[in-house]
Phi, psi and omega in degrees: 000133181291134179288131184245019181219163174226150180247129178274113182264122181213161166282176168279127184267135173241119188235166177111148177294133184087005185288354174302337179295347177304333184305326183289341185281347186274347176068022180277149188243351180223099188256115175264123189252129169250124189229166174264184180267284185302318188283338183266079185272178183298322181296318180292319178302315179297320180297314180297316181294326177293317179296320178296318180296321180299324183264003179070028183261146170271145177236152175216132179275115189265327182201148173235118184250118184253341182227191176301137188283141173260159178303323181299332181297334179288310195270341181288347178250003188293327177298318179293320179300311184291329177290321181285329181054064181292148170256001170219127169264115183247115180253126181228110180159203178273192187300322180296320178295313184294321177296317180299320180297324178300315182289320177300317178299315182300309185280338172295316182275348180226072188296340181270354182285137175267151181301320181297325179291328182287349182280351179282116187300142172057040176234007186277148182284160176294140183251154177131357182286336178250324186211150170269145182253119178246123184248126184234097181287141176247005170234166183241078182193311188288327184070013184299336179294349182243352193262164181263016187239144168223128187246133181225155180256131174286120185296337181276313185263345186065015178274142179280137178243142190241127166263131186219114176187141179297340177289349175278345180300127180303154178292322181227140171242115181262113185255082182255103184294343176302330184282356179258358189296330184273001182294135171290156182302326182300317179285321179301319181288313183299317181288325177296323177294324176296313180296319179298320178295317175307309188294312182294319180292320179297330182290342181248355181300135186291342179263010180282142175273171177301319180293317179300317179296322179297316178296316181297318181294317180294321176299313180303313184295318180298322179290314181298323184275341189241350186300311183300318181287347180276351186277168188292340181274003176293130186274346182254109185298323181291317178297317180299314181297316179294320179297319179295321179292320179298320180289324178297318177292317181298324178299316178294320178298320178295324175297318176299319182298314182285332177295325184260003169218258178185172171276198182219208190297324180299332178274321182283341179250022187273022184302332177301336180298294179296329182294326184239020176055045175254142183300141183305309182296326179296316181290314181297319180297322178293318185284338188308304184296329177292318180291329177298326176299321179291330178285341179076187180296128182230144179304321181291325176298316181296321179297313180297316180298319178298316181290340174273357174105007180272162180229159177138184176278182186300318182292317180295319180294320178298320178295320177301320181293318178301314180294326177299320180293321176297317180294323177298316179298319178298318181294335180263007180060039178263148178296148178257349182218160174290333175297314178297331180286351177089016179283131182299126186297315184295313180298321180297306186285342172293337184257349189302315182295318178298314178302317183296324180289311186288340181281342186298323185267359180295143182302322181295331175285317183299320183268001175286150176288350180283144175262096188269147172227172176299319181296319180290328175296317178298319177298321179298312181296323177298315180296318181293331181280317186260351177084036177276098188286141178291148175226101185292347180268357182277158179301327182299313182289336178291340181282337184281000000 
């Protein structure tokens, strides 16, 4: 029998400035912390330790993740995790930290499980019998606090390995915008671009529900309308604070959207990032308007453009949104091409055909509204390198 319903999978959200204090309400007594480097500063450390003392809890720092996580980052702390026996796994940091905490929680509660077994999608056991998982993002972009995915790098092959199951979604996501205040603008912009890409791509995924699209559209709009005011040059402190909180919430909403549908072409074709050591959000944000051209005129693009004040038919509105994204990047002094990013042309184009082949079978490509081929993938990479902007009103795009 065909399934006629969908379930929206999310953590329990705790929101508001100062909401980190929620930790004391859970009554847990052994808190194992996975933290980041830059974001976990002395003030935050003091705050967490004070909250633990108030609730009579012991804390132990189990792992510190400073870069993209490797598989080894999970297992090198497992002896300490099992010895401490936490009843709360507390992750505080960016996406790499939050992903690592998901895996640590999984293997802590399932000590006999092998990493290779965990790679089979949607086969992981329910978590929570030993510890509750609380995820506290300190950046506004990855949405990892809401997602069913954890990504790790194989140290030998440098290939990314994916854990995928809704049971990996943390029990609680604490969205405290106070924890983002120390971010430099460069990280604030890069992570926001990642979240914006999540949201816009989720809005067009063919497996998205009406509810998922609604969440994705609101997330997209909040980022588009508030990113500039969230930066350090905003002269109005109240406007800046509200904008930062809206983007922090929007990032989580975008995570919910991709968890319950999928990402799109900017994510499945984002190979230049790891190949040339460029940040994920930076690469996805650059590729987004080019990939939107391949998707063609979409109702969600037209909706966003209309809400941004543009007029026209669906194709014209979709084109307006693409151009709006290019102008936004220009206003933020972001590169518009991989050439401007300093990526070596010869090395880049030597890999383009391989990237185009391996991207075809990715789930994000399959659920995209674009009809991709190896040739169209090569064209996409060519456009992203040289800045050949899509024009949905031209005869070429009318043929797709």
